[in-house]
mmCIF file of C-alpha atoms in Angstrom:
data_model
loop_
_atom_site.group_PDB
_atom_site.id
_atom_site.type_symbol
_atom_site.label_atom_id
_atom_site.label_comp_id
_atom_site.label_asym_id
_atom_site.label_seq_id
_atom_site.Cartn_x
_atom_site.Cartn_y
_atom_site.Cartn_z
ATOM 1 C CA MET A 24 114.461 65.893 58.402
ATOM 2 C CA ILE A 25 113.675 66.017 61.530
ATOM 3 C CA SER A 26 117.866 67.009 62.607
ATOM 4 C CA LEU A 27 117.823 69.520 59.860
ATOM 5 C CA ARG A 28 114.630 71.289 60.837
ATOM 6 C CA VAL A 29 115.839 70.749 64.636
ATOM 7 C CA ARG A 30 119.234 72.274 63.772
ATOM 8 C CA ARG A 31 117.599 75.212 62.010
ATOM 9 C CA ARG A 32 115.676 76.391 65.131
ATOM 10 C CA PHE A 33 118.573 75.626 67.373
ATOM 11 C CA VAL A 34 120.623 78.147 65.120
ATOM 12 C CA SER A 35 117.760 80.428 64.596
ATOM 13 C CA GLY A 36 116.952 80.707 68.299
ATOM 14 C CA LEU A 37 120.986 81.234 69.165
ATOM 15 C CA MET A 38 121.682 83.901 66.608
ATOM 16 C CA THR A 39 118.451 85.641 68.239
ATOM 17 C CA THR A 40 119.573 85.224 71.781
ATOM 18 C CA LEU A 41 123.158 86.657 70.414
ATOM 19 C CA VAL A 42 121.611 89.787 68.653
ATOM 20 C CA GLY A 43 119.432 89.900 71.776
ATOM 21 C CA LEU A 44 122.435 89.767 74.375
ATOM 22 C CA LEU A 45 124.696 92.267 71.860
ATOM 23 C CA SER A 46 120.951 95.036 72.256
ATOM 24 C CA GLY A 47 121.450 94.558 75.955
ATOM 25 C CA LEU A 48 124.940 95.381 75.747
ATOM 26 C CA ALA A 49 124.790 98.712 73.465
ATOM 27 C CA VAL A 50 121.641 99.668 76.193
ATOM 28 C CA LEU A 51 124.119 98.699 79.144
ATOM 29 C CA ALA A 52 126.381 101.425 78.297
ATOM 30 C CA LEU A 53 123.845 104.237 78.012
ATOM 31 C CA VAL A 54 122.637 103.166 81.220
ATOM 32 C CA LEU A 55 125.321 102.589 82.947
ATOM 33 C CA ILE A 56 126.724 106.389 82.056
ATOM 34 C CA LEU A 57 123.584 107.747 82.600
ATOM 35 C CA GLY A 58 124.071 106.149 86.153
ATOM 36 C CA HIS A 59 127.335 107.284 87.135
ATOM 37 C CA LEU A 60 126.635 110.674 86.272
ATOM 38 C CA VAL A 61 123.359 110.620 88.328
ATOM 39 C CA ALA A 62 125.436 109.342 91.266
ATOM 40 C CA LYS A 63 128.418 111.754 90.742
ATOM 41 C CA GLY A 64 126.256 114.809 89.751
ATOM 42 C CA ALA A 65 122.721 114.206 90.386
ATOM 43 C CA SER A 66 123.729 116.166 94.374
ATOM 44 C CA SER A 67 125.362 119.254 92.843
ATOM 45 C CA LEU A 68 121.667 120.035 91.530
ATOM 46 C CA ASN A 69 120.172 122.900 92.832
ATOM 47 C CA LEU A 70 118.620 126.159 91.927
ATOM 48 C CA ASP A 71 121.500 128.119 92.216
ATOM 49 C CA PHE A 72 123.546 125.714 89.695
ATOM 50 C CA PHE A 73 121.233 126.850 86.844
ATOM 51 C CA ILE A 74 121.310 130.669 87.500
ATOM 52 C CA LYS A 75 124.371 131.931 88.952
ATOM 53 C CA ASN A 76 127.682 132.045 87.761
ATOM 54 C CA PRO A 77 130.708 130.355 88.628
ATOM 55 C CA VAL A 78 132.564 131.480 91.170
ATOM 56 C CA PRO A 79 136.153 132.837 91.963
ATOM 57 C CA ALA A 80 138.779 129.499 91.928
ATOM 58 C CA GLY A 81 138.989 128.295 95.984
ATOM 59 C CA GLN A 82 135.213 129.321 96.783
ATOM 60 C CA SER A 83 132.144 126.837 96.866
ATOM 61 C CA GLY A 84 129.249 127.005 95.962
ATOM 62 C CA GLY A 85 127.911 129.296 92.311
ATOM 63 C CA GLY A 86 126.115 127.992 89.130
ATOM 64 C CA VAL A 87 126.874 127.656 85.119
ATOM 65 C CA ALA A 88 124.481 129.814 83.970
ATOM 66 C CA ASN A 89 126.533 131.308 81.932
ATOM 67 C CA ALA A 90 127.245 128.193 80.575
ATOM 68 C CA ILE A 91 123.612 126.879 79.447
ATOM 69 C CA VAL A 92 122.992 130.653 77.935
ATOM 70 C CA GLY A 93 125.942 129.907 76.053
ATOM 71 C CA THR A 94 125.284 127.055 74.769
ATOM 72 C CA GLY A 95 121.785 127.767 74.022
ATOM 73 C CA ILE A 96 123.267 130.952 71.964
ATOM 74 C CA ILE A 97 126.246 129.073 70.331
ATOM 75 C CA VAL A 98 123.998 125.861 68.982
ATOM 76 C CA GLY A 99 120.953 128.037 67.706
ATOM 77 C CA VAL A 100 123.191 130.272 66.169
ATOM 78 C CA ALA A 101 125.026 127.438 64.160
ATOM 79 C CA ALA A 102 121.776 125.669 63.742
ATOM 80 C CA LEU A 103 120.614 128.767 62.065
ATOM 81 C CA MET A 104 123.573 129.058 59.500
ATOM 82 C CA GLY A 105 123.399 125.203 59.284
ATOM 83 C CA LEU A 106 120.075 124.094 58.971
ATOM 84 C CA PRO A 107 119.110 126.176 55.643
ATOM 85 C CA VAL A 108 122.556 124.556 53.483
ATOM 86 C CA GLY A 109 121.996 121.247 54.728
ATOM 87 C CA ILE A 110 119.051 121.324 54.217
ATOM 88 C CA GLY A 111 118.974 122.436 51.096
ATOM 89 C CA THR A 112 121.719 120.368 50.145
ATOM 90 C CA GLY A 113 119.702 117.533 50.361
ATOM 91 C CA LEU A 114 117.113 118.070 48.166
ATOM 92 C CA TYR A 115 119.211 119.190 45.847
ATOM 93 C CA LEU A 116 121.026 115.565 46.056
ATOM 94 C CA ALA A 117 117.566 113.711 46.214
ATOM 95 C CA GLU A 118 115.850 115.922 43.581
ATOM 96 C CA TYR A 119 118.796 116.881 41.181
ATOM 97 C CA GLY A 120 122.145 114.975 41.837
ATOM 98 C CA SER A 121 122.413 112.247 39.809
ATOM 99 C CA GLY A 122 125.270 114.022 37.649
ATOM 100 C CA ARG A 123 128.942 114.263 38.504
ATOM 101 C CA LEU A 124 128.295 117.779 40.478
ATOM 102 C CA GLY A 125 126.003 114.867 42.572
ATOM 103 C CA TRP A 126 128.558 112.997 43.222
ATOM 104 C CA ILE A 127 130.988 115.465 44.358
ATOM 105 C CA VAL A 128 129.041 116.740 46.555
ATOM 106 C CA ARG A 129 128.293 113.565 48.171
ATOM 107 C CA PHE A 130 132.017 112.561 48.114
ATOM 108 C CA VAL A 131 132.768 115.765 50.040
ATOM 109 C CA ALA A 132 129.734 115.454 52.447
ATOM 110 C CA ASP A 133 131.106 112.011 53.473
ATOM 111 C CA VAL A 134 134.547 112.897 53.870
ATOM 112 C CA LEU A 135 133.300 116.058 56.653
ATOM 113 C CA ASN A 136 131.089 113.210 57.881
ATOM 114 C CA GLY A 137 134.201 111.909 58.695
ATOM 115 C CA THR A 138 136.622 114.696 59.550
ATOM 116 C CA PRO A 139 137.738 114.440 63.510
ATOM 117 C CA SER A 140 135.954 118.169 65.080
ATOM 118 C CA ILE A 141 139.866 119.164 65.677
ATOM 119 C CA VAL A 142 140.543 119.692 61.977
ATOM 120 C CA VAL A 143 137.603 121.683 61.666
ATOM 121 C CA ALA A 144 138.796 123.499 64.580
ATOM 122 C CA ILE A 145 142.143 124.670 63.105
ATOM 123 C CA PHE A 146 140.060 125.833 59.684
ATOM 124 C CA ALA A 147 137.668 128.007 61.791
ATOM 125 C CA TRP A 148 140.612 128.818 63.897
ATOM 126 C CA THR A 149 142.912 129.781 60.304
ATOM 127 C CA TRP A 150 140.315 131.505 58.468
ATOM 128 C CA LEU A 151 137.828 133.290 61.497
ATOM 129 C CA VAL A 152 139.635 133.801 64.543
ATOM 130 C CA LYS A 153 142.875 134.613 63.336
ATOM 131 C CA PRO A 154 142.019 137.154 60.761
ATOM 132 C CA MET A 155 139.288 139.138 63.409
ATOM 133 C CA GLY A 156 142.210 138.860 65.938
ATOM 134 C CA HIS A 157 140.629 137.331 68.766
ATOM 135 C CA PHE A 158 138.146 134.544 69.865
ATOM 136 C CA SER A 159 134.293 134.996 69.745
ATOM 137 C CA ALA A 160 131.496 132.828 70.192
ATOM 138 C CA PHE A 161 130.876 133.659 66.318
ATOM 139 C CA ALA A 162 133.792 131.553 65.287
ATOM 140 C CA GLY A 163 132.207 128.905 67.338
ATOM 141 C CA SER A 164 128.961 128.725 65.813
ATOM 142 C CA VAL A 165 130.687 128.877 62.352
ATOM 143 C CA ALA A 166 132.727 125.415 62.909
ATOM 144 C CA LEU A 167 130.049 123.801 64.713
ATOM 145 C CA ALA A 168 127.416 124.677 61.357
ATOM 146 C CA VAL A 169 130.116 123.187 59.219
ATOM 147 C CA LEU A 170 130.449 119.888 60.963
ATOM 148 C CA MET A 171 126.267 119.529 61.222
ATOM 149 C CA VAL A 172 125.528 120.421 57.155
ATOM 150 C CA PRO A 173 126.917 117.011 55.989
ATOM 151 C CA MET A 174 124.962 114.879 58.101
ATOM 152 C CA ILE A 175 122.012 117.195 57.584
ATOM 153 C CA ALA A 176 122.899 117.151 54.524
ATOM 154 C CA ARG A 177 122.825 112.795 53.862
ATOM 155 C CA THR A 178 120.062 112.468 56.270
ATOM 156 C CA THR A 179 117.536 114.323 54.267
ATOM 157 C CA GLU A 180 119.254 113.016 51.106
ATOM 158 C CA GLU A 181 117.949 109.674 52.435
ATOM 159 C CA MET A 182 114.466 110.942 53.642
ATOM 160 C CA VAL A 183 113.714 112.837 50.652
ATOM 161 C CA ARG A 184 114.659 109.226 48.806
ATOM 162 C CA LEU A 185 112.283 107.394 50.389
ATOM 163 C CA VAL A 186 108.985 109.561 48.845
ATOM 164 C CA PRO A 187 107.193 107.684 46.234
ATOM 165 C CA HIS A 188 108.025 109.080 43.044
ATOM 166 C CA SER A 189 104.089 108.768 42.235
ATOM 167 C CA LEU A 190 103.321 111.917 44.277
ATOM 168 C CA ARG A 191 106.006 114.088 42.179
ATOM 169 C CA GLU A 192 104.099 112.520 39.163
ATOM 170 C CA ALA A 193 101.117 113.624 39.969
ATOM 171 C CA ALA A 194 102.149 117.017 40.837
ATOM 172 C CA LEU A 195 103.751 117.612 37.694
ATOM 173 C CA ALA A 196 100.955 116.453 36.054
ATOM 174 C CA LEU A 197 98.605 119.083 37.516
ATOM 175 C CA GLY A 198 101.407 121.850 36.203
ATOM 176 C CA TYR A 199 103.678 122.025 39.374
ATOM 177 C CA PRO A 200 107.175 123.410 38.535
ATOM 178 C CA ARG A 201 109.810 120.715 39.398
ATOM 179 C CA TRP A 202 111.302 123.517 41.894
ATOM 180 C CA ARG A 203 107.888 123.611 43.234
ATOM 181 C CA THR A 204 106.971 119.909 43.580
ATOM 182 C CA SER A 205 110.591 120.141 45.845
ATOM 183 C CA LEU A 206 109.274 122.115 48.211
ATOM 184 C CA ARG A 207 105.715 122.212 48.594
ATOM 185 C CA ILE A 208 105.276 118.121 47.844
ATOM 186 C CA VAL A 209 108.047 116.307 48.477
ATOM 187 C CA ALA A 210 109.776 118.295 51.028
ATOM 188 C CA ARG A 211 106.301 118.174 53.288
ATOM 189 C CA THR A 212 105.874 114.678 52.806
ATOM 190 C CA ALA A 213 109.451 113.738 54.061
ATOM 191 C CA LEU A 214 108.890 116.627 56.831
ATOM 192 C CA ALA A 215 109.210 114.275 59.727
ATOM 193 C CA GLY A 216 112.789 112.433 58.478
ATOM 194 C CA ILE A 217 114.160 116.100 57.824
ATOM 195 C CA VAL A 218 112.986 117.052 61.626
ATOM 196 C CA THR A 219 114.435 113.913 62.762
ATOM 197 C CA GLY A 220 117.956 114.302 60.724
ATOM 198 C CA CYS A 221 118.327 118.136 61.733
ATOM 199 C CA LEU A 222 117.441 117.298 65.939
ATOM 200 C CA VAL A 223 120.078 114.633 65.568
ATOM 201 C CA GLY A 224 122.558 116.920 63.937
ATOM 202 C CA VAL A 225 121.659 119.280 66.812
ATOM 203 C CA ALA A 226 122.043 116.725 69.822
ATOM 204 C CA ARG A 227 126.005 116.127 67.841
ATOM 205 C CA ILE A 228 127.059 119.662 68.020
ATOM 206 C CA ALA A 229 125.702 120.512 71.324
ATOM 207 C CA GLY A 230 128.676 118.964 73.007
ATOM 208 C CA GLU A 231 131.718 119.369 71.183
ATOM 209 C CA THR A 232 134.260 120.621 73.087
ATOM 210 C CA ALA A 233 137.459 120.777 70.498
ATOM 211 C CA PRO A 234 136.143 122.875 68.047
ATOM 212 C CA LEU A 235 134.948 125.767 70.389
ATOM 213 C CA LEU A 236 138.489 125.768 72.571
ATOM 214 C CA PHE A 237 140.331 127.096 69.233
ATOM 215 C CA THR A 238 137.006 129.618 68.221
ATOM 216 C CA SER A 239 134.800 130.612 71.368
ATOM 217 C CA LEU A 240 137.438 129.941 74.531
ATOM 218 C CA GLY A 241 135.195 130.320 76.987
ATOM 219 C CA ASN A 242 134.352 132.929 79.411
ATOM 220 C CA LEU A 243 133.750 132.388 83.161
ATOM 221 C CA ASN A 244 131.632 135.585 83.051
ATOM 222 C CA PHE A 245 128.212 136.003 81.575
ATOM 223 C CA SER A 246 128.000 136.906 78.218
ATOM 224 C CA THR A 247 126.004 136.954 75.099
ATOM 225 C CA SER A 248 127.694 138.774 72.890
ATOM 226 C CA ILE A 249 128.247 136.645 69.729
ATOM 227 C CA ALA A 250 131.292 138.720 68.886
ATOM 228 C CA HIS A 251 133.524 137.854 72.254
ATOM 229 C CA PRO A 252 134.346 134.746 73.843
ATOM 230 C CA MET A 253 131.701 132.668 75.460
ATOM 231 C CA GLN A 254 131.339 129.904 77.588
ATOM 232 C CA THR A 255 129.483 126.430 76.682
ATOM 233 C CA LEU A 256 128.474 123.434 79.534
ATOM 234 C CA SER A 257 131.276 121.746 77.444
ATOM 235 C CA LEU A 258 134.134 123.572 78.122
ATOM 236 C CA GLN A 259 132.754 124.150 81.384
ATOM 237 C CA ILE A 260 133.009 120.961 81.980
ATOM 238 C CA TYR A 261 136.687 120.512 80.582
ATOM 239 C CA THR A 262 137.460 123.739 83.038
ATOM 240 C CA TYR A 263 136.273 121.966 86.057
ATOM 241 C CA ALA A 264 137.137 118.398 85.235
ATOM 242 C CA THR A 265 140.626 119.506 84.863
ATOM 243 C CA GLY A 266 140.725 122.149 88.029
ATOM 244 C CA PRO A 267 142.819 121.486 91.149
ATOM 245 C CA PHE A 268 138.795 121.690 93.089
ATOM 246 C CA GLU A 269 137.337 119.069 94.525
ATOM 247 C CA ASP A 270 134.525 121.634 94.576
ATOM 248 C CA TRP A 271 135.151 121.834 90.792
ATOM 249 C CA HIS A 272 134.895 118.286 89.889
ATOM 250 C CA ARG A 273 131.465 118.030 91.717
ATOM 251 C CA MET A 274 130.326 120.852 89.594
ATOM 252 C CA ALA A 275 131.998 119.189 86.478
ATOM 253 C CA TRP A 276 129.909 115.924 86.912
ATOM 254 C CA ALA A 277 126.747 117.890 87.646
ATOM 255 C CA ALA A 278 127.218 119.944 84.076
ATOM 256 C CA ALA A 279 128.111 116.770 82.226
ATOM 257 C CA LEU A 280 124.801 115.385 83.497
ATOM 258 C CA VAL A 281 122.756 118.457 82.316
ATOM 259 C CA LEU A 282 124.262 118.248 78.993
ATOM 260 C CA MET A 283 123.266 114.405 78.976
ATOM 261 C CA GLY A 284 119.933 115.392 79.747
ATOM 262 C CA LEU A 285 120.193 117.863 76.500
ATOM 263 C CA VAL A 286 121.139 114.991 74.320
ATOM 264 C CA LEU A 287 118.368 112.974 75.473
ATOM 265 C CA ILE A 288 115.648 115.175 75.273
ATOM 266 C CA LEU A 289 116.678 116.258 71.812
ATOM 267 C CA ALA A 290 116.788 112.106 71.084
ATOM 268 C CA LEU A 291 113.691 111.716 72.533
ATOM 269 C CA ALA A 292 112.374 114.530 70.173
ATOM 270 C CA ALA A 293 113.447 112.837 67.030
ATOM 271 C CA ARG A 294 111.911 109.906 68.049
ATOM 272 C CA TRP A 295 108.611 111.667 68.998
ATOM 273 C CA ALA A 296 108.921 113.632 65.428
ATOM 274 C CA THR A 297 109.781 110.024 63.581
ATOM 275 C CA ARG A 298 106.594 108.382 65.182
ATOM 276 C CA ARG A 299 104.566 111.182 64.419
ATOM 277 C CA GLY A 300 105.313 111.719 61.089
ATOM 278 C CA HIS A 301 104.555 107.634 60.515
ATOM 279 C CA GLY A 302 100.925 108.163 62.665
ATOM 280 C CA ALA A 303 100.301 110.677 59.880
ATOM 281 C CA ALA A 304 101.358 108.516 56.881
ATOM 282 C CA ARG A 305 99.081 105.573 57.747
#
């Protein structure tokens, strides 16, 4: 009996240590990436980097103001298109998606979640860029929205399913129609989880490059028109990293650090929304 108890404690301690080591390795990867970006790119961050446009090839200095603004516009337009569709789809799947149509929608969403972004880029080029006859930021936003919708839909569905059925039954007993119950009661209760899923979806598309190479193409000049090519941080990093100039490489590291910081901010916002929701629930 004693040996069995000792053995169980040993196995439990061994597995706890193993899980801790694996978790540490997962965190270590992020720390190493972030540390390398800081070491390579922090020295290039200054006011000019954020407020000036790129300079002609071969010259030093300049910034990525056009890419920062372009990232905000393209991702913002994509969010305006993708968030309502994704949230609405998730609500439908959770509340009304028990039939064959719901199964089909889930299957399509799961397939799209695993689809490489380059495939979505080719789709956007075929149906938007080629008929229009030119590249545009709008086509890039559409491609990013397509990548965002299935993730948000499935996340919203899971969050809505966590809402107790007693809340639905209470609202229906008070005379609320089912659609109003879904929007006013269920969606509001699951709001923290839905917001978290939306922030994760936005963070996921903020660093995409392949869809934008086939759609928005990039623009070294400052542009705010979604009907014309537009630069983003990911495209700027690609351009600078593949260029022949050492100054471009230095700027690419700095732009990568800024993009990583943007993703971290969105991740922290998602964590804050989740904790706030849990606190309110308590």
